[in-house]
């Protein structure tokens, strides 16, 4: 087991955002978290990556309790996050954004090789490597955010709403890339509003409602579940 979340409780002031969330991710999987806005999906990811401190519960990554570690130490352990809304460094070039993704590393020759690999995976980024990130399209910024996360050489990647604001054709392209990243050895925990797409590529999934896991199981089984169809798939 790569990641285990045990009975996680998180509050924003008086608002209880997570009420005892438990889930796990095994090596090599794509696991999806689906649910409506405000269900606690992003809060779960931000808590795993150390950006939010839970009131109680534990986060175990590769057998180590990381619940109280600061974010940069968590990145060092091989866990990176592609945040909701991309959050690229808009006033830096594409290349500089990728170099920032490798800030925890000091193996310069390998960093150059990994930038080359990112450009092979995202040819459009190579064409725009000297361009300011803020001038890229939404789809290109999403590719850059994913490329930047790959530069820390993660074994587990947390993806938060990768399809948000993208045209349908680009959504398909981004999800194909997510599958490729997974097939090349990176385990993925995916938060996604587009439940159809998430369940189509995931091995397993969890359904969150108001801070609690209400359903979990094989992704295809959930895609065929009448409750999930009605609430999240518009069927």
PDB file of C-alpha atoms in Angstrom:
ATOM      1  CA  UNK A   1       0.000   0.000   0.000  1.00  0.00           C
ATOM      2  CA  UNK A   2       1.440   3.362  -1.030  1.00  0.00           C
ATOM      3  CA  UNK A   3      -0.925   5.752   0.763  1.00  0.00           C
ATOM      4  CA  UNK A   4      -3.329   5.195   3.617  1.00  0.00           C
ATOM      5  CA  UNK A   5      -5.615   7.876   5.042  1.00  0.00           C
ATOM      6  CA  UNK A   6      -7.051   6.988   8.438  1.00  0.00           C
ATOM      7  CA  UNK A   7     -10.091   8.741   9.916  1.00  0.00           C
ATOM      8  CA  UNK A   8      -9.156  12.253   8.778  1.00  0.00           C
ATOM      9  CA  UNK A   9     -10.951  15.205  10.403  1.00  0.00           C
ATOM     10  CA  UNK A  10     -10.428  18.749   9.101  1.00  0.00           C
ATOM     11  CA  UNK A  11     -12.298  21.966   9.952  1.00  0.00           C
ATOM     12  CA  UNK A  12     -12.215  25.531   8.652  1.00  0.00           C
ATOM     13  CA  UNK A  13     -13.289  27.395  11.770  1.00  0.00           C
ATOM     14  CA  UNK A  14     -16.757  26.106  12.630  1.00  0.00           C
ATOM     15  CA  UNK A  15     -17.155  24.312   9.285  1.00  0.00           C
ATOM     16  CA  UNK A  16     -16.306  20.607   9.369  1.00  0.00           C
ATOM     17  CA  UNK A  17     -14.786  19.924   5.956  1.00  0.00           C
ATOM     18  CA  UNK A  18     -13.741  16.284   6.514  1.00  0.00           C
ATOM     19  CA  UNK A  19     -15.558  14.039   8.964  1.00  0.00           C
ATOM     20  CA  UNK A  20     -13.534  10.872   9.338  1.00  0.00           C
ATOM     21  CA  UNK A  21     -12.348  10.226   5.769  1.00  0.00           C
ATOM     22  CA  UNK A  22     -10.517   6.919   5.292  1.00  0.00           C
ATOM     23  CA  UNK A  23      -9.187   5.617   1.978  1.00  0.00           C
ATOM     24  CA  UNK A  24      -6.083   4.057   0.466  1.00  0.00           C
ATOM     25  CA  UNK A  25      -4.073   3.977  -2.758  1.00  0.00           C
ATOM     26  CA  UNK A  26      -2.025   0.974  -3.825  1.00  0.00           C
ATOM     27  CA  UNK A  27       1.132   1.159  -5.899  1.00  0.00           C
ATOM     28  CA  UNK A  28       0.455   1.512  -9.634  1.00  0.00           C
ATOM     29  CA  UNK A  29      -3.207   2.451  -9.273  1.00  0.00           C
ATOM     30  CA  UNK A  30      -5.253   5.392 -10.467  1.00  0.00           C
ATOM     31  CA  UNK A  31      -7.730   6.132  -7.670  1.00  0.00           C
ATOM     32  CA  UNK A  32     -10.444   8.764  -8.197  1.00  0.00           C
ATOM     33  CA  UNK A  33     -12.196  10.916  -5.611  1.00  0.00           C
ATOM     34  CA  UNK A  34     -15.520  12.123  -6.983  1.00  0.00           C
ATOM     35  CA  UNK A  35     -18.297  14.205  -5.484  1.00  0.00           C
ATOM     36  CA  UNK A  36     -20.086  17.527  -5.739  1.00  0.00           C
ATOM     37  CA  UNK A  37     -18.495  20.924  -5.065  1.00  0.00           C
ATOM     38  CA  UNK A  38     -17.790  21.295  -1.350  1.00  0.00           C
ATOM     39  CA  UNK A  39     -17.678  17.534  -0.734  1.00  0.00           C
ATOM     40  CA  UNK A  40     -14.121  17.732   0.652  1.00  0.00           C
ATOM     41  CA  UNK A  41     -12.141  16.445  -2.333  1.00  0.00           C
ATOM     42  CA  UNK A  42      -9.639  19.307  -2.604  1.00  0.00           C
ATOM     43  CA  UNK A  43      -9.350  19.513   1.195  1.00  0.00           C
ATOM     44  CA  UNK A  44      -8.357  15.822   1.215  1.00  0.00           C
ATOM     45  CA  UNK A  45      -5.553  16.413  -1.309  1.00  0.00           C
ATOM     46  CA  UNK A  46      -4.313  19.564   0.400  1.00  0.00           C
ATOM     47  CA  UNK A  47      -4.206  17.732   3.732  1.00  0.00           C
ATOM     48  CA  UNK A  48      -2.236  14.832   2.231  1.00  0.00           C
ATOM     49  CA  UNK A  49       0.343  17.228   0.770  1.00  0.00           C
ATOM     50  CA  UNK A  50       0.783  19.075   4.082  1.00  0.00           C
ATOM     51  CA  UNK A  51      -0.887  22.351   3.098  1.00  0.00           C
ATOM     52  CA  UNK A  52      -3.644  21.826   5.687  1.00  0.00           C
ATOM     53  CA  UNK A  53      -3.110  20.356   9.161  1.00  0.00           C
ATOM     54  CA  UNK A  54      -5.857  17.923  10.237  1.00  0.00           C
ATOM     55  CA  UNK A  55      -7.390  17.973  13.724  1.00  0.00           C
ATOM     56  CA  UNK A  56      -7.122  14.229  13.951  1.00  0.00           C
ATOM     57  CA  UNK A  57      -6.436  11.158  11.868  1.00  0.00           C
ATOM     58  CA  UNK A  58      -3.283   9.940  10.135  1.00  0.00           C
ATOM     59  CA  UNK A  59      -1.721   9.975   6.674  1.00  0.00           C
ATOM     60  CA  UNK A  60       0.662   7.080   6.058  1.00  0.00           C
ATOM     61  CA  UNK A  61       2.819   7.265   2.912  1.00  0.00           C
ATOM     62  CA  UNK A  62       5.035   4.280   2.054  1.00  0.00           C
ATOM     63  CA  UNK A  63       4.774   3.126   5.671  1.00  0.00           C
ATOM     64  CA  UNK A  64       5.772   6.518   7.143  1.00  0.00           C
ATOM     65  CA  UNK A  65       3.445   8.805   9.089  1.00  0.00           C
ATOM     66  CA  UNK A  66       3.588  12.137   7.206  1.00  0.00           C
ATOM     67  CA  UNK A  67       0.625  13.796   8.984  1.00  0.00           C
ATOM     68  CA  UNK A  68       2.730  16.527  10.612  1.00  0.00           C
ATOM     69  CA  UNK A  69       5.447  16.959   7.989  1.00  0.00           C
ATOM     70  CA  UNK A  70       5.783  20.301   6.137  1.00  0.00           C
ATOM     71  CA  UNK A  71       4.975  20.290   2.387  1.00  0.00           C
ATOM     72  CA  UNK A  72       8.582  20.501   1.113  1.00  0.00           C
ATOM     73  CA  UNK A  73       9.547  17.387   3.088  1.00  0.00           C
ATOM     74  CA  UNK A  74       6.535  15.541   1.665  1.00  0.00           C
ATOM     75  CA  UNK A  75       7.648  16.486  -1.882  1.00  0.00           C
ATOM     76  CA  UNK A  76      11.110  15.157  -1.000  1.00  0.00           C
ATOM     77  CA  UNK A  77       9.565  11.778  -0.158  1.00  0.00           C
ATOM     78  CA  UNK A  78       8.165  11.461  -3.695  1.00  0.00           C
ATOM     79  CA  UNK A  79       4.673  12.932  -3.455  1.00  0.00           C
ATOM     80  CA  UNK A  80       3.714  15.902  -5.656  1.00  0.00           C
ATOM     81  CA  UNK A  81       0.482  17.786  -6.303  1.00  0.00           C
ATOM     82  CA  UNK A  82      -0.930  19.418  -9.431  1.00  0.00           C
ATOM     83  CA  UNK A  83      -3.177  22.039  -7.830  1.00  0.00           C
ATOM     84  CA  UNK A  84      -6.671  23.068  -8.822  1.00  0.00           C
ATOM     85  CA  UNK A  85      -6.510  26.001 -11.250  1.00  0.00           C
ATOM     86  CA  UNK A  86      -2.994  25.032 -12.442  1.00  0.00           C
ATOM     87  CA  UNK A  87      -1.167  27.721 -10.362  1.00  0.00           C
ATOM     88  CA  UNK A  88       1.725  28.051 -12.800  1.00  0.00           C
ATOM     89  CA  UNK A  89       4.241  30.842 -12.188  1.00  0.00           C
ATOM     90  CA  UNK A  90       2.761  33.260 -14.728  1.00  0.00           C
ATOM     91  CA  UNK A  91       5.720  35.662 -14.916  1.00  0.00           C
ATOM     92  CA  UNK A  92       8.254  32.906 -15.427  1.00  0.00           C
ATOM     93  CA  UNK A  93       8.915  31.072 -18.684  1.00  0.00           C
ATOM     94  CA  UNK A  94       7.790  27.514 -19.371  1.00  0.00           C
ATOM     95  CA  UNK A  95      11.364  26.308 -18.871  1.00  0.00           C
ATOM     96  CA  UNK A  96      11.736  28.223 -15.574  1.00  0.00           C
ATOM     97  CA  UNK A  97       8.467  26.673 -14.311  1.00  0.00           C
ATOM     98  CA  UNK A  98       9.849  23.203 -15.022  1.00  0.00           C
ATOM     99  CA  UNK A  99      13.128  24.057 -13.274  1.00  0.00           C
ATOM    100  CA  UNK A 100      11.101  25.218 -10.239  1.00  0.00           C
ATOM    101  CA  UNK A 101       9.477  21.770 -10.170  1.00  0.00           C
ATOM    102  CA  UNK A 102      12.941  20.308  -9.556  1.00  0.00           C
ATOM    103  CA  UNK A 103      13.797  22.654  -6.663  1.00  0.00           C
ATOM    104  CA  UNK A 104      14.211  19.764  -4.196  1.00  0.00           C
ATOM    105  CA  UNK A 105      16.795  18.097  -6.458  1.00  0.00           C
ATOM    106  CA  UNK A 106      20.485  18.814  -6.971  1.00  0.00           C
ATOM    107  CA  UNK A 107      21.334  16.308  -9.737  1.00  0.00           C
ATOM    108  CA  UNK A 108      21.739  18.871 -12.550  1.00  0.00           C
ATOM    109  CA  UNK A 109      22.516  16.436 -15.384  1.00  0.00           C
ATOM    110  CA  UNK A 110      19.454  14.325 -14.573  1.00  0.00           C
ATOM    111  CA  UNK A 111      17.273  17.442 -14.290  1.00  0.00           C
ATOM    112  CA  UNK A 112      18.195  18.331 -17.890  1.00  0.00           C
ATOM    113  CA  UNK A 113      17.294  14.805 -18.973  1.00  0.00           C
ATOM    114  CA  UNK A 114      13.953  15.000 -17.181  1.00  0.00           C
ATOM    115  CA  UNK A 115      13.124  18.362 -18.802  1.00  0.00           C
ATOM    116  CA  UNK A 116      13.808  16.645 -22.135  1.00  0.00           C
ATOM    117  CA  UNK A 117      11.402  13.850 -21.150  1.00  0.00           C
ATOM    118  CA  UNK A 118       8.695  16.398 -20.220  1.00  0.00           C
ATOM    119  CA  UNK A 119       9.132  18.024 -23.652  1.00  0.00           C
ATOM    120  CA  UNK A 120       8.813  14.592 -25.320  1.00  0.00           C
ATOM    121  CA  UNK A 121       5.545  14.023 -23.444  1.00  0.00           C
ATOM    122  CA  UNK A 122       4.286  17.597 -24.056  1.00  0.00           C
ATOM    123  CA  UNK A 123       5.726  18.767 -27.419  1.00  0.00           C
ATOM    124  CA  UNK A 124       3.726  22.008 -27.233  1.00  0.00           C
ATOM    125  CA  UNK A 125       5.655  23.019 -24.128  1.00  0.00           C
ATOM    126  CA  UNK A 126       8.954  22.643 -25.970  1.00  0.00           C
ATOM    127  CA  UNK A 127       7.663  24.933 -28.730  1.00  0.00           C
ATOM    128  CA  UNK A 128       6.852  27.512 -26.045  1.00  0.00           C
ATOM    129  CA  UNK A 129       9.740  26.949 -23.635  1.00  0.00           C
ATOM    130  CA  UNK A 130      10.840  30.604 -23.709  1.00  0.00           C
ATOM    131  CA  UNK A 131       7.284  31.945 -23.434  1.00  0.00           C
ATOM    132  CA  UNK A 132       5.839  33.353 -20.203  1.00  0.00           C
ATOM    133  CA  UNK A 133       3.548  30.776 -18.587  1.00  0.00           C
ATOM    134  CA  UNK A 134       0.800  33.381 -18.105  1.00  0.00           C
ATOM    135  CA  UNK A 135       0.425  33.707 -21.890  1.00  0.00           C
ATOM    136  CA  UNK A 136      -0.304  29.990 -22.436  1.00  0.00           C
ATOM    137  CA  UNK A 137      -3.798  28.626 -23.080  1.00  0.00           C
ATOM    138  CA  UNK A 138      -5.638  26.807 -20.286  1.00  0.00           C
ATOM    139  CA  UNK A 139      -4.760  23.411 -21.738  1.00  0.00           C
ATOM    140  CA  UNK A 140      -1.091  24.327 -22.105  1.00  0.00           C
ATOM    141  CA  UNK A 141      -1.007  25.606 -18.516  1.00  0.00           C
ATOM    142  CA  UNK A 142      -2.465  22.287 -17.358  1.00  0.00           C
ATOM    143  CA  UNK A 143       0.252  20.428 -19.269  1.00  0.00           C
ATOM    144  CA  UNK A 144       2.858  22.715 -17.696  1.00  0.00           C
ATOM    145  CA  UNK A 145       1.481  22.129 -14.186  1.00  0.00           C
ATOM    146  CA  UNK A 146       1.673  18.368 -14.781  1.00  0.00           C
ATOM    147  CA  UNK A 147       5.159  18.627 -16.274  1.00  0.00           C
ATOM    148  CA  UNK A 148       6.312  20.751 -13.331  1.00  0.00           C
ATOM    149  CA  UNK A 149       4.986  18.129 -10.869  1.00  0.00           C
ATOM    150  CA  UNK A 150       6.804  15.364 -12.789  1.00  0.00           C
ATOM    151  CA  UNK A 151      10.097  17.236 -12.355  1.00  0.00           C
ATOM    152  CA  UNK A 152      10.217  16.273  -8.657  1.00  0.00           C
ATOM    153  CA  UNK A 153      10.216  12.603  -9.793  1.00  0.00           C
ATOM    154  CA  UNK A 154       7.099  11.636  -7.800  1.00  0.00           C
ATOM    155  CA  UNK A 155       6.053   8.077  -7.093  1.00  0.00           C
ATOM    156  CA  UNK A 156       2.579   9.420  -6.206  1.00  0.00           C
ATOM    157  CA  UNK A 157       0.948  12.335  -8.012  1.00  0.00           C
ATOM    158  CA  UNK A 158      -2.113  14.131  -6.637  1.00  0.00           C
ATOM    159  CA  UNK A 159      -4.158  15.688  -9.460  1.00  0.00           C
ATOM    160  CA  UNK A 160      -6.796  18.265  -8.529  1.00  0.00           C
ATOM    161  CA  UNK A 161      -9.477  18.970 -11.174  1.00  0.00           C
ATOM    162  CA  UNK A 162      -7.223  18.592 -14.265  1.00  0.00           C
ATOM    163  CA  UNK A 163     -10.146  19.073 -16.698  1.00  0.00           C
ATOM    164  CA  UNK A 164     -11.464  22.285 -15.139  1.00  0.00           C
ATOM    165  CA  UNK A 165     -12.211  24.966 -17.745  1.00  0.00           C
ATOM    166  CA  UNK A 166     -10.900  22.937 -20.688  1.00  0.00           C
ATOM    167  CA  UNK A 167     -12.601  22.270 -24.031  1.00  0.00           C
ATOM    168  CA  UNK A 168     -13.891  18.670 -24.395  1.00  0.00           C
ATOM    169  CA  UNK A 169     -11.213  17.745 -26.971  1.00  0.00           C
ATOM    170  CA  UNK A 170      -8.464  18.910 -24.614  1.00  0.00           C
ATOM    171  CA  UNK A 171     -10.045  17.046 -21.689  1.00  0.00           C
ATOM    172  CA  UNK A 172      -9.622  13.795 -23.624  1.00  0.00           C
ATOM    173  CA  UNK A 173      -5.998  14.658 -24.370  1.00  0.00           C
ATOM    174  CA  UNK A 174      -5.222  15.472 -20.712  1.00  0.00           C
ATOM    175  CA  UNK A 175      -6.805  12.202 -19.544  1.00  0.00           C
ATOM    176  CA  UNK A 176      -4.808  10.229 -22.123  1.00  0.00           C
ATOM    177  CA  UNK A 177      -1.654  11.849 -20.718  1.00  0.00           C
ATOM    178  CA  UNK A 178      -2.701  10.954 -17.151  1.00  0.00           C
ATOM    179  CA  UNK A 179      -3.025   7.315 -18.248  1.00  0.00           C
ATOM    180  CA  UNK A 180       0.436   7.462 -19.890  1.00  0.00           C
ATOM    181  CA  UNK A 181       1.996   8.945 -16.734  1.00  0.00           C
ATOM    182  CA  UNK A 182       0.430   6.130 -14.717  1.00  0.00           C
ATOM    183  CA  UNK A 183       1.583   3.458 -17.175  1.00  0.00           C
ATOM    184  CA  UNK A 184       5.145   4.777 -16.944  1.00  0.00           C
ATOM    185  CA  UNK A 185       5.163   4.041 -13.192  1.00  0.00           C
ATOM    186  CA  UNK A 186       3.572   6.950 -11.307  1.00  0.00           C
ATOM    187  CA  UNK A 187       0.669   6.135  -8.973  1.00  0.00           C
ATOM    188  CA  UNK A 188      -2.174   8.695  -9.192  1.00  0.00           C
ATOM    189  CA  UNK A 189      -4.827  10.022  -6.831  1.00  0.00           C
ATOM    190  CA  UNK A 190      -7.257  12.022  -8.955  1.00  0.00           C
ATOM    191  CA  UNK A 191      -9.873  14.554  -7.856  1.00  0.00           C
ATOM    192  CA  UNK A 192     -12.255  15.347 -10.694  1.00  0.00           C
ATOM    193  CA  UNK A 193     -15.670  16.965 -11.219  1.00  0.00           C
ATOM    194  CA  UNK A 194     -16.031  15.111 -14.525  1.00  0.00           C
ATOM    195  CA  UNK A 195     -17.009  11.800 -12.931  1.00  0.00           C
ATOM    196  CA  UNK A 196     -17.483  10.110 -16.332  1.00  0.00           C
ATOM    197  CA  UNK A 197     -13.863  10.731 -17.322  1.00  0.00           C
ATOM    198  CA  UNK A 198     -12.464   9.978 -13.864  1.00  0.00           C
ATOM    199  CA  UNK A 199     -14.230   6.608 -13.608  1.00  0.00           C
ATOM    200  CA  UNK A 200     -13.245   5.707 -17.191  1.00  0.00           C
ATOM    201  CA  UNK A 201      -9.501   5.719 -16.340  1.00  0.00           C
ATOM    202  CA  UNK A 202      -9.482   4.852 -12.613  1.00  0.00           C
ATOM    203  CA  UNK A 203      -8.994   1.407 -11.073  1.00  0.00           C
ATOM    204  CA  UNK A 204     -10.976   2.297  -7.961  1.00  0.00           C
ATOM    205  CA  UNK A 205     -12.926   5.282  -6.708  1.00  0.00           C
ATOM    206  CA  UNK A 206     -14.356   6.890  -3.588  1.00  0.00           C
ATOM    207  CA  UNK A 207     -17.485   9.052  -3.550  1.00  0.00           C
ATOM    208  CA  UNK A 208     -17.374  11.944  -1.071  1.00  0.00           C
ATOM    209  CA  UNK A 209     -20.446  13.754   0.223  1.00  0.00           C
ATOM    210  CA  UNK A 210     -20.174  16.616   2.744  1.00  0.00           C
ATOM    211  CA  UNK A 211     -16.820  15.444   4.055  1.00  0.00           C
ATOM    212  CA  UNK A 212     -17.567  11.718   4.283  1.00  0.00           C
ATOM    213  CA  UNK A 213     -16.908   8.680   2.075  1.00  0.00           C
ATOM    214  CA  UNK A 214     -20.360   7.363   1.181  1.00  0.00           C
ATOM    215  CA  UNK A 215     -19.417   4.821  -1.509  1.00  0.00           C
ATOM    216  CA  UNK A 216     -16.241   3.121  -2.661  1.00  0.00           C
ATOM    217  CA  UNK A 217     -15.215   0.295  -4.931  1.00  0.00           C
ATOM    218  CA  UNK A 218     -14.108  -0.712  -8.410  1.00  0.00           C
ATOM    219  CA  UNK A 219     -14.411   2.292 -10.753  1.00  0.00           C
ATOM    220  CA  UNK A 220     -16.464   0.425 -13.362  1.00  0.00           C
ATOM    221  CA  UNK A 221     -18.845  -0.910 -10.715  1.00  0.00           C
ATOM    222  CA  UNK A 222     -19.384   2.637  -9.440  1.00  0.00           C
ATOM    223  CA  UNK A 223     -19.914   3.903 -13.004  1.00  0.00           C
ATOM    224  CA  UNK A 224     -22.773   1.392 -13.301  1.00  0.00           C
ATOM    225  CA  UNK A 225     -24.208   2.084  -9.828  1.00  0.00           C
ATOM    226  CA  UNK A 226     -27.703   3.645 -10.156  1.00  0.00           C
ATOM    227  CA  UNK A 227     -27.039   6.027  -7.250  1.00  0.00           C
ATOM    228  CA  UNK A 228     -23.792   7.296  -8.830  1.00  0.00           C
ATOM    229  CA  UNK A 229     -25.387   7.504 -12.284  1.00  0.00           C
ATOM    230  CA  UNK A 230     -28.208   9.664 -10.976  1.00  0.00           C
ATOM    231  CA  UNK A 231     -26.138  11.954  -8.741  1.00  0.00           C
ATOM    232  CA  UNK A 232     -22.887  12.371 -10.684  1.00  0.00           C
ATOM    233  CA  UNK A 233     -23.226  11.065 -14.229  1.00  0.00           C
ATOM    234  CA  UNK A 234     -26.457  12.836 -15.164  1.00  0.00           C
ATOM    235  CA  UNK A 235     -28.189   9.571 -16.130  1.00  0.00           C
TER     236      UNK A 235
END
